[in-house]
Amino acid sequence: MLTRIDHIGIACFDLDATVEFYRATYGFEVFHTEVNDEQGVREAMLLVNETSDGGATYLQLLEPTREDSAVGKWLAKNGEGVHHIAFGTGDVDGDAAAIRDKGVRVLYDEPRHGTMGSRITFLHPKDCHGVLTELVTSAGLDPAEDAH
Ligand code: MC0
């Protein structure tokens, strides 16, 4: 079950400058930074609020580390802006399977590594009315961790 907006992903050319804009303009502080080599991004997570399911909602600022990454290609075509929306769930495997059964393309056969130890997958934007949509199970909210 999708229980919150986990984050809104925002593509930018200059992560440090964009972080400073969000700090100076709105007062949002950096909660976490990370480089995800598989996804080809350097990212900053800005905590907006905690949520009643034990998770939280973030802004995720994304700078590409490679031109041929998903964010790099998107920036070259569209410029800076909202790149994707991510819904939080306690069961990314189950929700992805259920959504696939509804005919929506799920981009990964198995969830992959996401920010802060989360497990993530994506839904194709062409099947979601133009919105690249991510499903996230946060570390600490993931029942699969108990099996390890
Ligand atoms: C592409 N399209 C989008 C889009 N990206 N539409 C809405 N939002 C986006 N972000 C559209 C294009 O405009 C194009 O439409 C069509 O989809 C095909 O795009 P393309 O430019 O030819 O690119 P593809 O097909 O090579 O790749 C698109 C696809 C890719 C969505 C499959 O970007 C992907 O695999 N994304 C998932 C991974 C990702 O985005 N990672 C970065 C965040 P037209 O009409 O022109 O044909 S990583 C992250 O967020 C992690 C770190 C985390 O949260 O923990």
Short mmCIF file of C-alpha atoms and ligand atoms in Angstrom, two decimals:
data_model
loop_
_atom_site.label_atom_id
_atom_site.label_comp_id
_atom_site.label_asym_id
_atom_site.label_seq_id
_atom_site.Cartn_x
_atom_site.Cartn_y
_atom_site.Cartn_z
CA MET A 1 0.00 0.00 0.00
CA LEU A 2 1.32 3.42 -0.94
CA THR A 3 1.24 5.50 2.24
CA ARG A 4 3.03 8.76 1.54
CA ILE A 5 4.89 10.91 -0.93
CA ASP A 6 8.43 9.75 -0.18
CA HIS A 7 10.08 12.40 -2.30
CA ILE A 8 9.89 14.64 -5.31
CA GLY A 9 12.95 14.29 -7.54
CA ILE A 10 14.24 17.54 -9.02
CA ALA A 11 16.91 17.52 -11.72
CA CYS A 12 19.53 20.27 -11.60
CA PHE A 13 22.79 21.18 -13.31
CA ASP A 14 24.61 22.33 -10.15
CA LEU A 15 23.74 20.47 -6.95
CA ASP A 16 25.55 22.81 -4.58
CA ALA A 17 23.90 25.91 -6.03
CA THR A 18 20.48 24.28 -5.97
CA VAL A 19 20.91 23.13 -2.35
CA GLU A 20 21.82 26.71 -1.46
CA PHE A 21 18.69 28.01 -3.22
CA TYR A 22 16.43 25.66 -1.21
CA ARG A 23 18.23 26.58 2.04
CA ALA A 24 18.25 30.34 1.51
CA THR A 25 14.76 30.60 0.00
CA TYR A 26 12.76 28.06 2.05
CA GLY A 27 14.99 27.08 4.97
CA PHE A 28 15.24 23.39 3.99
CA GLU A 29 18.47 21.79 5.21
CA VAL A 30 20.38 18.84 3.78
CA PHE A 31 19.49 15.61 5.59
CA HIS A 32 21.66 13.26 3.51
CA THR A 33 23.94 13.28 0.46
CA GLU A 34 24.97 10.33 -1.65
CA VAL A 35 26.41 9.34 -5.02
CA ASN A 36 24.49 6.52 -6.70
CA ASP A 37 26.79 5.17 -9.42
CA GLU A 38 24.20 2.77 -10.82
CA GLN A 39 21.72 5.61 -11.38
CA GLY A 40 24.42 8.11 -12.38
CA VAL A 41 23.44 10.80 -9.88
CA ARG A 42 24.82 12.87 -7.05
CA GLU A 43 21.94 13.71 -4.78
CA ALA A 44 20.90 15.68 -1.73
CA MET A 45 17.86 14.75 0.35
CA LEU A 46 16.13 17.67 2.08
CA LEU A 47 13.73 16.60 4.83
CA VAL A 48 10.33 18.30 4.56
CA ASN A 49 8.28 16.39 7.16
CA GLU A 50 7.94 13.07 8.93
CA THR A 51 4.86 10.98 8.17
CA SER A 52 2.41 8.89 10.17
CA ASP A 53 3.67 5.60 8.67
CA GLY A 54 7.08 6.08 10.32
CA GLY A 55 8.63 7.43 7.12
CA ALA A 56 9.24 10.94 5.86
CA THR A 57 8.85 13.17 2.85
CA TYR A 58 11.86 14.72 1.16
CA LEU A 59 12.88 16.86 -1.75
CA GLN A 60 15.54 14.97 -3.71
CA LEU A 61 17.89 17.20 -5.67
CA LEU A 62 19.67 15.30 -8.45
CA GLU A 63 22.76 16.24 -10.45
CA PRO A 64 23.86 13.78 -13.13
CA THR A 65 27.33 12.25 -12.91
CA ARG A 66 27.15 11.08 -16.55
CA GLU A 67 25.56 12.60 -19.64
CA ASP A 68 24.09 9.21 -20.61
CA SER A 69 22.31 8.69 -17.27
CA ALA A 70 18.52 9.02 -17.02
CA VAL A 71 18.82 12.44 -15.36
CA GLY A 72 21.59 13.57 -17.72
CA LYS A 73 19.51 12.74 -20.79
CA TRP A 74 16.41 14.33 -19.31
CA LEU A 75 18.24 17.56 -18.39
CA ALA A 76 19.73 17.86 -21.87
CA LYS A 77 16.25 17.63 -23.36
CA ASN A 78 14.15 19.54 -20.82
CA GLY A 79 16.42 21.65 -18.63
CA GLU A 80 16.02 21.80 -14.86
CA GLY A 81 12.77 20.86 -13.14
CA VAL A 82 10.66 18.14 -11.56
CA HIS A 83 11.95 14.79 -12.83
CA HIS A 84 9.87 12.25 -10.91
CA ILE A 85 7.57 11.63 -7.97
CA ALA A 86 8.18 8.80 -5.51
CA PHE A 87 5.53 7.06 -3.41
CA GLY A 88 6.53 5.32 -0.18
CA THR A 89 5.38 1.79 0.60
CA GLY A 90 6.24 -0.88 3.13
CA ASP A 91 6.23 -3.47 0.33
CA VAL A 92 7.85 -2.32 -2.91
CA ASP A 93 7.94 -5.91 -4.24
CA GLY A 94 4.22 -6.52 -3.68
CA ASP A 95 3.07 -3.12 -4.88
CA ALA A 96 5.25 -3.28 -8.01
CA ALA A 97 3.83 -6.72 -8.84
CA ALA A 98 0.25 -5.54 -8.32
CA ILE A 99 0.79 -2.45 -10.48
CA ARG A 100 2.47 -4.55 -13.21
CA ASP A 101 -0.64 -6.78 -13.21
CA LYS A 102 -2.66 -3.66 -14.05
CA GLY A 103 -0.66 -3.26 -17.27
CA VAL A 104 1.76 -0.55 -16.18
CA ARG A 105 5.40 -1.12 -17.17
CA VAL A 106 7.60 -1.59 -14.10
CA LEU A 107 11.15 -0.81 -15.23
CA TYR A 108 13.06 -3.27 -13.02
CA ASP A 109 12.46 -6.99 -12.52
CA GLU A 110 13.74 -6.65 -8.95
CA PRO A 111 13.93 -3.46 -6.86
CA ARG A 112 17.34 -1.77 -6.92
CA HIS A 113 19.42 0.23 -4.47
CA GLY A 114 18.01 3.68 -3.69
CA THR A 115 18.95 6.50 -1.42
CA MET A 116 19.72 5.83 2.26
CA GLY A 117 19.58 2.06 1.80
CA SER A 118 16.08 2.08 0.35
CA ARG A 119 14.80 -0.35 -2.30
CA ILE A 120 13.31 1.28 -5.38
CA THR A 121 11.68 0.67 -8.71
CA PHE A 122 10.22 2.92 -11.40
CA LEU A 123 7.03 2.94 -13.50
CA HIS A 124 7.29 4.08 -17.12
CA PRO A 125 6.12 7.68 -17.51
CA LYS A 126 4.25 6.84 -20.71
CA ASP A 127 2.01 4.49 -18.70
CA CYS A 128 1.50 7.08 -15.92
CA HIS A 129 0.10 10.09 -17.78
CA GLY A 130 3.56 11.56 -18.33
CA VAL A 131 4.87 11.22 -14.78
CA LEU A 132 7.97 9.12 -14.09
CA THR A 133 6.87 7.40 -10.89
CA GLU A 134 9.10 5.68 -8.34
CA LEU A 135 8.10 3.25 -5.59
CA VAL A 136 10.31 3.28 -2.47
CA THR A 137 10.59 1.10 0.59
CA SER A 138 12.79 2.92 3.06
CA ALA A 139 15.46 1.09 5.05
CA GLY A 140 14.00 0.43 8.45
CA LEU A 141 10.48 0.13 7.02
CA ASP A 142 11.37 -2.91 4.90
CA PRO A 143 10.06 -6.30 6.09
CA ALA A 144 12.56 -7.96 3.67
CA GLU A 145 15.40 -6.75 5.94
CA ASP A 146 14.17 -9.07 8.72
CA ALA A 147 14.76 -12.04 6.44
CA HIS A 148 18.49 -11.22 6.04
C1 MC0 B 1 11.75 10.33 -20.04
N1 MC0 B 1 10.48 10.66 -20.35
C2 MC0 B 1 9.91 11.23 -19.30
C3 MC0 B 1 10.91 11.26 -18.30
N2 MC0 B 1 12.02 10.68 -18.79
N3 MC0 B 1 8.68 11.70 -19.10
C4 MC0 B 1 8.42 12.22 -17.90
N4 MC0 B 1 9.33 12.29 -16.89
C5 MC0 B 1 10.57 11.84 -17.06
N5 MC0 B 1 11.44 11.91 -16.07
C6 MC0 B 1 9.82 10.47 -21.64
C7 MC0 B 1 10.59 11.16 -22.76
O1 MC0 B 1 10.23 12.51 -22.88
C8 MC0 B 1 10.22 10.35 -23.96
O2 MC0 B 1 8.97 10.76 -24.45
C9 MC0 B 1 10.08 8.95 -23.40
O3 MC0 B 1 9.84 9.10 -21.99
C10 MC0 B 1 11.34 8.12 -23.59
O4 MC0 B 1 12.41 8.86 -23.03
P1 MC0 B 1 13.89 8.89 -23.58
O5 MC0 B 1 14.41 10.26 -23.39
O6 MC0 B 1 13.97 8.28 -24.95
O7 MC0 B 1 14.65 7.99 -22.55
P2 MC0 B 1 14.67 6.44 -22.31
O8 MC0 B 1 13.51 5.76 -22.95
O9 MC0 B 1 16.04 5.95 -22.62
O10 MC0 B 1 14.50 6.43 -20.71
C11 MC0 B 1 13.32 6.87 -20.08
C12 MC0 B 1 13.17 6.04 -18.78
C13 MC0 B 1 14.49 6.24 -17.98
C14 MC0 B 1 11.98 6.56 -18.03
C15 MC0 B 1 12.98 4.56 -19.13
O11 MC0 B 1 14.67 7.61 -17.71
C16 MC0 B 1 14.55 5.45 -16.70
O12 MC0 B 1 14.90 4.25 -16.70
N6 MC0 B 1 14.25 6.11 -15.55
C17 MC0 B 1 14.29 5.41 -14.25
C18 MC0 B 1 15.59 5.67 -13.54
C19 MC0 B 1 15.80 7.11 -13.19
O13 MC0 B 1 15.09 8.01 -13.66
N7 MC0 B 1 16.84 7.36 -12.37
C20 MC0 B 1 17.19 8.71 -11.93
C21 MC0 B 1 16.70 8.96 -10.56
P3 MC0 B 1 8.74 11.14 -26.00
O14 MC0 B 1 7.30 11.57 -26.07
O15 MC0 B 1 9.73 12.20 -26.32
O16 MC0 B 1 9.01 9.84 -26.72
S1 MC0 B 1 17.58 7.95 -9.42
C22 MC0 B 1 16.73 8.06 -7.97
O17 MC0 B 1 15.75 8.73 -7.90
C23 MC0 B 1 17.29 7.21 -6.83
C24 MC0 B 1 18.70 7.62 -6.55
C25 MC0 B 1 16.46 7.26 -5.55
O18 MC0 B 1 15.36 7.82 -5.53
O19 MC0 B 1 16.92 6.70 -4.56
#
